[in-house]
Coordinates of C-alpha atoms and ligand atoms in Angstrom, one line a residue:
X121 CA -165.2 -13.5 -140.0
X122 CA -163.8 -16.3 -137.8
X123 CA -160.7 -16.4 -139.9
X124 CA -160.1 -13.0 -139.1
X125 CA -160.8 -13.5 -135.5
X126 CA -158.5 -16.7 -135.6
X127 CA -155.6 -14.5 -137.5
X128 CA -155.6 -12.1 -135.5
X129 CA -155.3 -13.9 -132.3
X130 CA -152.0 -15.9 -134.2
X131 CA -150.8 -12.3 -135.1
X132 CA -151.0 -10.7 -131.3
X133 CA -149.4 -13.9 -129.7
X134 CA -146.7 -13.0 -132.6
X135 CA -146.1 -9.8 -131.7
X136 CA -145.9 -10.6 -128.3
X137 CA -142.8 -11.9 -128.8
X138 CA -141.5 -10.0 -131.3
X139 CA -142.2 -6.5 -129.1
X140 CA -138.8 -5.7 -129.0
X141 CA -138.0 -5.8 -132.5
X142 CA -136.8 -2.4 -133.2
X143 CA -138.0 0.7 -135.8
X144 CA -135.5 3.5 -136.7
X145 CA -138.0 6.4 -137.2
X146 CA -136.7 9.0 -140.7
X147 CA -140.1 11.1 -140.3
X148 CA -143.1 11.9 -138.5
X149 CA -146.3 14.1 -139.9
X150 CA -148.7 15.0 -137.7
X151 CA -152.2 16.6 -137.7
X152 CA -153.4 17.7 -134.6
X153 CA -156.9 19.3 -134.1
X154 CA -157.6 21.4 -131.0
X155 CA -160.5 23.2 -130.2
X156 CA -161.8 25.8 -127.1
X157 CA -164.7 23.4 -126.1
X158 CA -162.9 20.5 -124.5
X159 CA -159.5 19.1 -123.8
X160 CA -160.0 16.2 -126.4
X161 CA -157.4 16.8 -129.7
X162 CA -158.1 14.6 -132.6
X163 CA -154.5 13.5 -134.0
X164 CA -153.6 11.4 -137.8
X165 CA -150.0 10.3 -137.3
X166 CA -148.0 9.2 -140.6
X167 CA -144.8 7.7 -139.5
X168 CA -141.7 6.7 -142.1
X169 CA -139.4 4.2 -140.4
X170 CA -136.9 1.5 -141.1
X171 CA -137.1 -1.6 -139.7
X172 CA -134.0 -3.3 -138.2
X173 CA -135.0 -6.3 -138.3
X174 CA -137.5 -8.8 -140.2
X175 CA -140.9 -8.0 -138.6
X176 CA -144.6 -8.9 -139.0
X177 CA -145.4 -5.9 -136.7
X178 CA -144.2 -2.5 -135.2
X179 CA -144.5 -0.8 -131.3
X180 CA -144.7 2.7 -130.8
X181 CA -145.6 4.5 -127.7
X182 CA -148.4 5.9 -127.1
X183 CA -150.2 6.6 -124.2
X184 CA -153.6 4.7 -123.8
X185 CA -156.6 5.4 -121.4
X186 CA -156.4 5.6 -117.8
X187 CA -158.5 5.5 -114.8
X188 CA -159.7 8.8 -115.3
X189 CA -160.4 8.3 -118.9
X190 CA -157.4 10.5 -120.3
X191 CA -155.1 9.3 -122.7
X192 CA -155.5 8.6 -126.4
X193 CA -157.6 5.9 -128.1
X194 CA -156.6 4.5 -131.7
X195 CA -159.8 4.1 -133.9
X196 CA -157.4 3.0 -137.2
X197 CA -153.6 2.1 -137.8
X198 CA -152.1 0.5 -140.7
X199 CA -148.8 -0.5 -141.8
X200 CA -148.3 0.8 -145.7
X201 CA -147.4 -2.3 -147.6
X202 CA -147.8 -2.1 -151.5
X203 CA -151.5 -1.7 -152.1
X204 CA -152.8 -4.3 -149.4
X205 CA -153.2 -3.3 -145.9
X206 CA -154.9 -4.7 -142.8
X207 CA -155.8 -2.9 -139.8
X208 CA -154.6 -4.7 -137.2
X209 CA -153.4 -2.9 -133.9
X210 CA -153.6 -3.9 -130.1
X211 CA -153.2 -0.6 -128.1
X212 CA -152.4 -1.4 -124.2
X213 CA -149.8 -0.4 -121.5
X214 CA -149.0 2.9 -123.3
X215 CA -147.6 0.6 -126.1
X216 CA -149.5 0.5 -129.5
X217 CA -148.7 -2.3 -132.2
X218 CA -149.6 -2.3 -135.4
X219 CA -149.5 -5.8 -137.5
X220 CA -148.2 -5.8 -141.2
X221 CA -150.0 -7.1 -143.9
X222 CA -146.8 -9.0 -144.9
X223 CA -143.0 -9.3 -143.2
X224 CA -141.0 -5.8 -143.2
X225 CA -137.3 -7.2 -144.2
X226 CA -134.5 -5.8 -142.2
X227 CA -133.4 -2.2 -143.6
X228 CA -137.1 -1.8 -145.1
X229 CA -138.6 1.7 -145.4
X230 CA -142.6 1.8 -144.6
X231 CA -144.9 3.7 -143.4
X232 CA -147.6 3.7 -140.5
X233 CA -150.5 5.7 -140.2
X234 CA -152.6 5.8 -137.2
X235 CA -155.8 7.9 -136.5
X236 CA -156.6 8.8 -132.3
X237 CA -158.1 10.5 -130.0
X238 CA -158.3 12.0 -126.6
X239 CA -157.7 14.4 -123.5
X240 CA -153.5 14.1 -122.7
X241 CA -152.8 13.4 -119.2
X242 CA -149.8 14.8 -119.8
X243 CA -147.1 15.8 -122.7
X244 CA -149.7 18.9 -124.0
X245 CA -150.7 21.0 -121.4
X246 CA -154.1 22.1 -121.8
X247 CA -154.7 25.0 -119.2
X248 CA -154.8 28.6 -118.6
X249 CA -152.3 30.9 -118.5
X250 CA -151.6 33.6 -115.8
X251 CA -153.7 36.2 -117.4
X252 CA -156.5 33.4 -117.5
X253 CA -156.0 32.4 -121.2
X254 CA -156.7 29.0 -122.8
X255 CA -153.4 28.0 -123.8
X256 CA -151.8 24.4 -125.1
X257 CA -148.5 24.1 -124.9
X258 CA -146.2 20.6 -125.3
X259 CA -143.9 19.6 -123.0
X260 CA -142.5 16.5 -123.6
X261 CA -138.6 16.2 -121.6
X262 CA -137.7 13.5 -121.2
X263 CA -140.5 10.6 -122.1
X264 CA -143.8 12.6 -122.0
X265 CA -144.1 12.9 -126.1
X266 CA -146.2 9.7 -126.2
X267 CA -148.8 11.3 -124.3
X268 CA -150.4 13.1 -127.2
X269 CA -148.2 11.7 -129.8
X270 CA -147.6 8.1 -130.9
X271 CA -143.7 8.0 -131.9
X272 CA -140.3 6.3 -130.4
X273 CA -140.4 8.1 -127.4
X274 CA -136.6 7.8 -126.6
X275 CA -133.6 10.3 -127.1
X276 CA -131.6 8.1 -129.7
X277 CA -134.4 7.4 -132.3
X278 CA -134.6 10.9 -133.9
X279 CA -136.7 11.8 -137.0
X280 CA -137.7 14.8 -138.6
X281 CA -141.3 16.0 -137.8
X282 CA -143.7 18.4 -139.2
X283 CA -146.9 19.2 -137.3
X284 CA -150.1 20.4 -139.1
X285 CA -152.5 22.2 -136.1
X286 CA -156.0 23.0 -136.6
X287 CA -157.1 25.1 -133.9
X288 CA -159.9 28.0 -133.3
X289 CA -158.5 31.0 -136.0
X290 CA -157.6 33.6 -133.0
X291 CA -154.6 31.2 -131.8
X292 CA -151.5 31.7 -132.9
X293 CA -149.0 28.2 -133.3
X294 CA -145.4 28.0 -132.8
X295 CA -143.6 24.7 -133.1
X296 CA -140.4 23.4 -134.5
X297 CA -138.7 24.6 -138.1
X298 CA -140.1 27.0 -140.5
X299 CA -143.9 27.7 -140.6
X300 CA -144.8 26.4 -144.6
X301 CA -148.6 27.3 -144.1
X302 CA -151.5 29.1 -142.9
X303 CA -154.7 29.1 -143.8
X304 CA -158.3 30.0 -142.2
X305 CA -161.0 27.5 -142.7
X306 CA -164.5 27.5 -142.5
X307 CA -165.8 27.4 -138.7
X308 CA -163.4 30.1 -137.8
X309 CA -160.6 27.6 -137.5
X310 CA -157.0 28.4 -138.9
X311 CA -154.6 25.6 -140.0
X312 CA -150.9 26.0 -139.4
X313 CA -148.2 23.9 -140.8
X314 CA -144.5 24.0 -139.8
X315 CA -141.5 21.9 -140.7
X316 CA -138.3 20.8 -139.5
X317 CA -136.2 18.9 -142.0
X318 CA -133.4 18.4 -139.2
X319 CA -133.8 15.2 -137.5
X320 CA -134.8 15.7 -133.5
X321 CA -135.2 13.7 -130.6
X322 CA -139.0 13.6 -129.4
X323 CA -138.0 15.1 -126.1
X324 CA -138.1 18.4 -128.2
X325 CA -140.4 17.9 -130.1
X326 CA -143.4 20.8 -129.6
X327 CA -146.0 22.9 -130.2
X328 CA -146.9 25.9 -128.9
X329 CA -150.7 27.7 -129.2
X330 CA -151.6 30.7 -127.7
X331 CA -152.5 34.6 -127.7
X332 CA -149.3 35.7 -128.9
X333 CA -147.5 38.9 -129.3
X334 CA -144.4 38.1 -131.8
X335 CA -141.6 40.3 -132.0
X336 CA -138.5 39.8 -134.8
X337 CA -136.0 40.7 -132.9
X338 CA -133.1 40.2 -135.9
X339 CA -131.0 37.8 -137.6
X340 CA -128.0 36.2 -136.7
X341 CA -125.9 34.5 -139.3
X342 CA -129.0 33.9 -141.4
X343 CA -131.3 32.6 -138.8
X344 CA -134.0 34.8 -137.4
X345 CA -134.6 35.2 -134.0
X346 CA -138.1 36.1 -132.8
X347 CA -140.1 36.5 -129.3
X348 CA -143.3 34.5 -128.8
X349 CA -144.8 36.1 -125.3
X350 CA -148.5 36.5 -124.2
X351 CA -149.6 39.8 -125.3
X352 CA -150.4 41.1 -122.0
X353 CA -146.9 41.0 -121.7
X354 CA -145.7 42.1 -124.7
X355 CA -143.4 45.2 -123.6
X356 CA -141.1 43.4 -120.5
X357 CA -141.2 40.4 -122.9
X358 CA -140.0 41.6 -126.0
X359 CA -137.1 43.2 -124.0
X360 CA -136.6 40.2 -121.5
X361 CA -135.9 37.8 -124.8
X362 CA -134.6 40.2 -127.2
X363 CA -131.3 39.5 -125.4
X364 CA -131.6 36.3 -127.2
X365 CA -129.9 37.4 -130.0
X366 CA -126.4 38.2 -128.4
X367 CA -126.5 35.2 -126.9
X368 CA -127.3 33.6 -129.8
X369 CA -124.1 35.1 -131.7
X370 CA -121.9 34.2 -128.7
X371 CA -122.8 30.3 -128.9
X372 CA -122.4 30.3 -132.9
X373 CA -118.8 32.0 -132.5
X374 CA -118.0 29.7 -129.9
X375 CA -120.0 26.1 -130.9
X376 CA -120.1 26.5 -134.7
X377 CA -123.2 27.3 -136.8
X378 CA -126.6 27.4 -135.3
X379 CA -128.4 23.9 -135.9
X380 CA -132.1 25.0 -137.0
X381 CA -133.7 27.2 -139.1
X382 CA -135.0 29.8 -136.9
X383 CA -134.9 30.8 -132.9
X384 CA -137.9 31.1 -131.1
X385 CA -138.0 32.2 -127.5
X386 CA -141.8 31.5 -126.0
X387 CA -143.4 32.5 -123.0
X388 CA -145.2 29.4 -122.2
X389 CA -146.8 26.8 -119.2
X390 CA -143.8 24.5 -119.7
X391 CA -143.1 22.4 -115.7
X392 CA -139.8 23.5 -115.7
X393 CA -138.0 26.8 -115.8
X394 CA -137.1 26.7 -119.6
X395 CA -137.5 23.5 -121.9
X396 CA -134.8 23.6 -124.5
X397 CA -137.4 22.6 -127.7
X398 CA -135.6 22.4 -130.9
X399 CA -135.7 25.9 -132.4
X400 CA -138.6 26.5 -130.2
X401 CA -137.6 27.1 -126.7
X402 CA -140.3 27.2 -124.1
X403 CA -140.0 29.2 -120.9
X404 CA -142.1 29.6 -117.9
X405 CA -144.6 32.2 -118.2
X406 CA -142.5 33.9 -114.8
X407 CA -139.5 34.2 -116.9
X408 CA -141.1 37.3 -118.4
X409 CA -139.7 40.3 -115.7
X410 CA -138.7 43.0 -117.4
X411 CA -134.9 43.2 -116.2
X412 CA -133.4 40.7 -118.1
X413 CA -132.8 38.9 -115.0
X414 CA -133.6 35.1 -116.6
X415 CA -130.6 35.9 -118.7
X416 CA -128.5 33.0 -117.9
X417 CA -131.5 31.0 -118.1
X418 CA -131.8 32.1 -121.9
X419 CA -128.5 31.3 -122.7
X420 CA -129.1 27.9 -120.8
X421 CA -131.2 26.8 -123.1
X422 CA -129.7 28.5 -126.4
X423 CA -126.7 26.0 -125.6
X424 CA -129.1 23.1 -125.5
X425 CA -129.8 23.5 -129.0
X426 CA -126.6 22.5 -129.8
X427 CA -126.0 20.1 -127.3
X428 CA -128.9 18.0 -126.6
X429 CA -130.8 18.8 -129.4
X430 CA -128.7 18.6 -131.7
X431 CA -126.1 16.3 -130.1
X432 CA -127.8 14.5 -127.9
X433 CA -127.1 12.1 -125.3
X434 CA -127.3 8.5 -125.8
X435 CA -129.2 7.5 -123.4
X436 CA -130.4 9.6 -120.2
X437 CA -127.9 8.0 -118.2
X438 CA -125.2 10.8 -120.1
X439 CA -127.6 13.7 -119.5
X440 CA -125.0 15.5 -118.4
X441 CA -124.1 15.7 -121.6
X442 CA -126.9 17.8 -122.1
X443 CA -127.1 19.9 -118.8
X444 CA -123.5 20.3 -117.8
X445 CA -122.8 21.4 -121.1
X446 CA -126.0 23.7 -121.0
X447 CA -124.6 24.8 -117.9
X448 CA -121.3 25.5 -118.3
X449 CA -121.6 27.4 -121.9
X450 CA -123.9 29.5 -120.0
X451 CA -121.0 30.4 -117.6
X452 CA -118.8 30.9 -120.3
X453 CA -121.2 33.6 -121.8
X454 CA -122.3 35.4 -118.7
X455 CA -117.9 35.5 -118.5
X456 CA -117.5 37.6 -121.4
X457 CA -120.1 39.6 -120.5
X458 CA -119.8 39.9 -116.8
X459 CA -116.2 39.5 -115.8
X460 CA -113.9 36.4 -114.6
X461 CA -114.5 37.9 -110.6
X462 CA -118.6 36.8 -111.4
X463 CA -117.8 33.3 -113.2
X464 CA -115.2 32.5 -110.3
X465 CA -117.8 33.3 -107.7
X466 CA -120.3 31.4 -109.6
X467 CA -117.8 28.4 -110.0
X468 CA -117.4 28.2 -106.2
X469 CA -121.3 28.9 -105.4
X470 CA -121.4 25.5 -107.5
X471 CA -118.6 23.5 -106.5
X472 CA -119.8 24.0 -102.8
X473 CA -123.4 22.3 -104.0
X474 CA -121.6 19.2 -105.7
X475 CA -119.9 18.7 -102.4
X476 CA -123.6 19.4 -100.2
X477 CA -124.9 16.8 -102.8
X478 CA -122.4 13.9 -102.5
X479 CA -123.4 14.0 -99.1
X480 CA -127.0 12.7 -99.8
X481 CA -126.7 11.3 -103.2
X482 CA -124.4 8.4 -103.9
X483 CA -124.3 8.2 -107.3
X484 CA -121.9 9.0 -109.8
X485 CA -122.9 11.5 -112.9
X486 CA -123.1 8.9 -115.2
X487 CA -126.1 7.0 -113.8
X488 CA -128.8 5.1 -114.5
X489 CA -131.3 5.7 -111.9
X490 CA -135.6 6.0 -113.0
X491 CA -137.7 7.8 -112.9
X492 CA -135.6 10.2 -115.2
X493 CA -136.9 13.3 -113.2
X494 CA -134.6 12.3 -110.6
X495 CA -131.9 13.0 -113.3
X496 CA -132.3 16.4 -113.1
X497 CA -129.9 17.1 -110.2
X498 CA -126.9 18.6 -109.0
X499 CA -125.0 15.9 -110.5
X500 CA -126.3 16.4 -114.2
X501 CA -125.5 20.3 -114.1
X502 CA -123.4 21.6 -111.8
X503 CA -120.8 18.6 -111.2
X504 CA -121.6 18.2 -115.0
X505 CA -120.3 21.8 -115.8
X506 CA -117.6 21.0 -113.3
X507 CA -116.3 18.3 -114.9
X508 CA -116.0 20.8 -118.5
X509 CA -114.6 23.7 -116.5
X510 CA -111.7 21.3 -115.4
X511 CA -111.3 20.2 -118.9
X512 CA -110.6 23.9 -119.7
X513 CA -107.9 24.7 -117.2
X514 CA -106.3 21.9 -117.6
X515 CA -106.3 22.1 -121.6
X516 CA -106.3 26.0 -121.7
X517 CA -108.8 27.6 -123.6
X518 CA -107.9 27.3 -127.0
X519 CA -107.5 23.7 -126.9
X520 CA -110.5 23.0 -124.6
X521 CA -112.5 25.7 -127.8
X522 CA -111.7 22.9 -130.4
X523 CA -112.6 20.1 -128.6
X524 CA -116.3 21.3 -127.6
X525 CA -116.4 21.9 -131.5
X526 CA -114.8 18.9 -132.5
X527 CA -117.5 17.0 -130.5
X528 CA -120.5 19.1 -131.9
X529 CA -118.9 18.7 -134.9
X530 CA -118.6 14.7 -135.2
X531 CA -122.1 14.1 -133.3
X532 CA -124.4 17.2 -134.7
X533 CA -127.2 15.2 -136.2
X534 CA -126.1 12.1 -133.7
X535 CA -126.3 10.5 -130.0
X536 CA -123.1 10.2 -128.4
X537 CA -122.6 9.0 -125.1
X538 CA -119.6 9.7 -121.9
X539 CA -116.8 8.1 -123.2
X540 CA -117.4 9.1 -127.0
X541 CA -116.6 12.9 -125.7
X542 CA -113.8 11.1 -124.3
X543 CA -112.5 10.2 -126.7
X544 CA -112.6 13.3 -128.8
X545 CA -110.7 15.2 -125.4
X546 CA -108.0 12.4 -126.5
X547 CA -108.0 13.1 -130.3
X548 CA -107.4 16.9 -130.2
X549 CA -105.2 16.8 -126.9
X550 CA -103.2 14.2 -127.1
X551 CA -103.3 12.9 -123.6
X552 CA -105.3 10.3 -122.1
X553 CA -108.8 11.0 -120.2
X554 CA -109.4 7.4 -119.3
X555 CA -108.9 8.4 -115.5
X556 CA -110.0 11.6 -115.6
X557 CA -113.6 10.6 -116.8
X558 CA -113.9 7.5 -114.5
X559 CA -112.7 9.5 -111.5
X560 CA -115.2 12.6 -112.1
X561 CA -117.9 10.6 -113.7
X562 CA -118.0 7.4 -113.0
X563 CA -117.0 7.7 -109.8
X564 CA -119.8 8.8 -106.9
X565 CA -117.2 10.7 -104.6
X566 CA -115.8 13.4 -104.9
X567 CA -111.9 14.5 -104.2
X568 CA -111.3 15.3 -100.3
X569 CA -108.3 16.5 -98.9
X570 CA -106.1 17.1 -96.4
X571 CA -103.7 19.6 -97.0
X572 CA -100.4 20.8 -94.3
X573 CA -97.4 22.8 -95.3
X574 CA -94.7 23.7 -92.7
X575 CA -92.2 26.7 -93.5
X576 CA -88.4 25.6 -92.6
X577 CA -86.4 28.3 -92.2
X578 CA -82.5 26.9 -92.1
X579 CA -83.6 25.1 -95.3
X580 CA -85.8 27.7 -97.4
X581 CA -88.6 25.9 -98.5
X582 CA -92.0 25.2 -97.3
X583 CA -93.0 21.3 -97.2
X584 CA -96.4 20.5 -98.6
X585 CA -98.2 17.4 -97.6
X586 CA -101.1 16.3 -99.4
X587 CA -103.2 13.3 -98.2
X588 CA -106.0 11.9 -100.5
X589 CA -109.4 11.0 -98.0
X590 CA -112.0 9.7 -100.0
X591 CA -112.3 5.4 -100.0
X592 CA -112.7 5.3 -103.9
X593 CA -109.1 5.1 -104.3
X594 CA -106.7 8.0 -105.6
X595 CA -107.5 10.5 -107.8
X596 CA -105.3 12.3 -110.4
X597 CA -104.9 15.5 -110.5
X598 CA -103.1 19.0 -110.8
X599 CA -103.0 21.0 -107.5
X600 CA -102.3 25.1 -108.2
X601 CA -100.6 26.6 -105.1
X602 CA -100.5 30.1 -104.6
X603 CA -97.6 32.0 -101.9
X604 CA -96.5 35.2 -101.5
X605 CA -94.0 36.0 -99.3
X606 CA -94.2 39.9 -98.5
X607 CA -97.1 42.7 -99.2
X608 CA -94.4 43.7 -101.6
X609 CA -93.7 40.6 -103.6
X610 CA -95.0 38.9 -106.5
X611 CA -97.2 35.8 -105.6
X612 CA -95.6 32.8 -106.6
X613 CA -97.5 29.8 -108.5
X614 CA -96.9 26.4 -108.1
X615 CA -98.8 23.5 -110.1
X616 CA -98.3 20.0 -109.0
X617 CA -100.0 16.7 -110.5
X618 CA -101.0 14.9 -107.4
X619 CA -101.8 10.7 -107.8
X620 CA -100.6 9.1 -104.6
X621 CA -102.7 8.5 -101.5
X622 CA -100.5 10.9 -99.5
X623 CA -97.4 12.8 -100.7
X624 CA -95.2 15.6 -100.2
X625 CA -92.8 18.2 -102.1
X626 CA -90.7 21.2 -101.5
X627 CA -91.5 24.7 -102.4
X628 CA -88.7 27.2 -102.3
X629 CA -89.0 30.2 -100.2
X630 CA -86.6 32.9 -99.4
X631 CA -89.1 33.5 -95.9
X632 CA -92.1 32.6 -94.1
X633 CA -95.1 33.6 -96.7
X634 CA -98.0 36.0 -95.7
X635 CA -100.3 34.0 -97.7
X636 CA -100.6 30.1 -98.5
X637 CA -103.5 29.6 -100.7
X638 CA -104.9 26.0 -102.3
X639 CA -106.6 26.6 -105.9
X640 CA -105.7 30.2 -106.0
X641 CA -107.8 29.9 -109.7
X642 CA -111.2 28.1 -108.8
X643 CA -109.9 25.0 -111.1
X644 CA -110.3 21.8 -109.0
X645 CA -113.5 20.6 -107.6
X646 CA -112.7 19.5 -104.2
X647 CA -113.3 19.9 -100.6
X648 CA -110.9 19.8 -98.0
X649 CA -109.4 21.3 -95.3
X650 CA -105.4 23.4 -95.3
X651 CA -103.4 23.9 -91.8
X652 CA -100.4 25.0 -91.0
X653 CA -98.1 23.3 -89.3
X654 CA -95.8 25.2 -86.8
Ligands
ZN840 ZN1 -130.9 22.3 -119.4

């Protein structure tokens, strides 16, 4: 007994210093029992991971108690090594380590299981739903999946996952992947099993379980698309997200094939608007109208499952690769649909909040700020989608087509990070981005101008003078110029790729133009100010 004592106390002051010695999760199973007495859910975690590097003990995160006695608490946890195993584990801090009963060699494959318990204080929301329904639903963006789940709770560790739920028979469960099982057990308790064989990040990870109504709404290219809503709201609901399935065709024409197995749209409790869960999407219960008004919101987070999901981000620092993606695919979409006259208005509508923003923020797209809530700003989306729409009009459309699938392409499965889109922009273009990314992303200002053109008659021309104001040092970029000259004529088109501080050029006239107008095609994201000079 004292041996044990005295091994143990030699194997935590180990680990200690061996914390950050890293795992590279393939799998997690879980089993997760709920129940319509209390908030407590009984979990068994069985976790295949690599090691990359020789180790005599392995971290995960998991939440553990706090003041007000929510959070998990591990009654067993083992490392799998040959026959032997000890069951060794210190669980403090929201970190939970498990000792080895022997060294894991670099590149190893093992496994961990680990039994707990508890009432989440966050990650599964355990509450009621508008209509005054028990409801549990997960919702995990962007660190929260250690609350009720022990994994790797970061973006660039993804596994595969399967969750097993045990709950009273009358819920229904949605989660990730394909449902494999469901069977009622004694007690009036059902057990439902899905799997997805794709890996995922854990920010995605979910599952949903409710009084559901479930509509099929169809199939696109193979994978079905369904509607998870509450059945009180079963008729707006099933025509709110049935729109879904256009959407959905859009993105796979567009991106290139749809990443999971099946769609899910679910009206749920989620914090935010819509939480982009892989396969699973998760909406607020308010998204359910009636009018298809959350449409853009849909295809929001239908883009999501290809990027961030599917290609995700690094690390959150990049989360615009997530959101201004998200954001600017969904443009796209409501475009064909609704017209370029809608897209350009909302183009401006958002280029005039990344200006209001600069003004308070101070801090470039690319950004490593915490807490990671903060992340979710006008930054992340709209300059984010910015930065894509310029991409497009500078490329044209075709091009700018193959490079978003040229990127989903290469990191589908993968984490890629600001410059690794970069460098795909270079690949299929040609041309260098270097300044273009650092001046848009890595750069907190944004471009401010000052902009005076004087007509000269004797001389037929109008002189342009374009001055550069922000302190960060010259940007690069092409400047469209619109001028007509009479009611009559043909407005003429002008595109010049400004660089210096200040500088001016000639634009041929035959007389003084009616009509003078600075990004006539809402395709530079700047602010500034245009006069006249007589
Ligand atoms: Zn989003």
């Amino acid at each position: 007994m004292k041996l044990r004592i005295l091994a143990l106390s030699f194997l935590f002051s180990h680990v200690a210093f061996s914390q950050q010695s890293k795992i590279d999760v393939l799998h997690y199973e879980y089993m997760i029992e709920l129940n319509d007495n209390n908030d407590t859910i009984a979990g068994y975690a069985y976790i295949t991971f690599i090691t990359n590097d020789t180790t005599s003990s392995v971290t995960f995160d998991l939440s553990s108690i706090n003041k007000s006695n929510k959070g998990m608490r591990v009654t067993k946890a083992n490392i799998i090594k040959g026959h032997t195993s000890l069951d060794e584990f210190s669980h403090s801090n929201d970190k939970l380590i498990i000792s080895s009963p022997r060294l894991l060699k670099k590149g190893e494959e093992s496994n961990a299981y680990i039994y707990y318990k508890g009432i989440p204080s966050d990650g599964l929301i355990i509450s009621e739903n508008k209509y005054g329904h028990r409801t549990f639903f997960a919702d995990n963006w962007p660190n929260r999946a250690h609350n009720w789940i022990p994994c790797v709770d970061d973006p660039a560790d993804k596994a595969s996952v399967e969750f097993i739920v045990t709950a009273p028979s009358h819920y229904k469960v949605v989660s990730n992947g394909i449902q494999t099982e469901e069977t009622y057990l004694p007690g009036n308790k059902k057990l439902t099993h899905y799997k997805e064989d794709t890996p995922l990040p854990t920010k995605v990870m979910v599952i949903g379980v409710a009084d559901f109504a479930v509509d099929k709404v169809g199939v696109v290219n193979s994978v079905p698309v369904y509607s998870w809503v509450f059945p009180e709201n079963k008729k707006e609901g099933f025509y709110d997200y049935a729109i879904a399935k256009d959407i959905l065709t859009f993105f796979v024409n567009y991106i290139g094939p749809y990443p999971y197995k099946k769609l899910a749209n679910v009206q749920s409790k989620t914090i935010f608007g819509g939480m982009e869960n892989a396969g699973a999407i998760f909406y607020a219960e308010n998204s359910v109208t009636g009018d298809r008004s959350e449409e853009s919101l849909l295809a929001h987070e239908i883009v999501h499952q290809w990027f961030g999901d599917m290609a995700t981000e690094k690390s959150f620092a990049h989360l615009w690769l997530s959101e201004g993606f998200a954001t600017y695919l969904a443009h796209m979409y409501m475009e064909e649909k609704y017209g370029k006259e809608r897209f350009n208005n909302d183009m401006k509508a958002e280029r005039d909040k990344v200006i209001d923003f600069v003004k308070t923020s101070g801090n470039p797209v690319v950004d490593s700020v915490s807490p990671y809530m903060d992340l979710l700003n006008t930054n992340s989306y709209q300059k984010g989608s910015w930065v894509l729409h310029m991409l497009r009009r500078q490329l044209g459309d075709s091009v700018f087509k193959k490079c978003i699938r040229k990127y989903y392409e290469t990191y589908a499965g993968k984490n890629a990070d600001t410059r690794d889109l970069q460098k795909i922009f270079e690949s299929v273009s040609g041309k260098s981005f270097e300044k273009f990314f650092t001046q848009w992303l890595y750069t907190a200002e944004n471009l401010r101008l000052d902009i005076r053109w004087k007509y000269n008659k004797s001389k037929k021309n109008i002189a342009i003078t374009v001055k550069q104001l922000q302190s960060s040092g010259n940007f690069e970029f092409p400047l469209e110029i619109l001028i007509q000259e009479s009611t009559t004529s043909i407005p003429k088109r002008m595109i010049r790729t400004i660089s210096k501080n200040s500088e001016t050029f000639l634009f041929p006239v035959q007389s003084k133009p009616i009509r003078f107008e600075i990004d006539p095609n809402v395709s530079l994201l700047f602010e500034g100010t245009v006069k006249e000079i007589k």
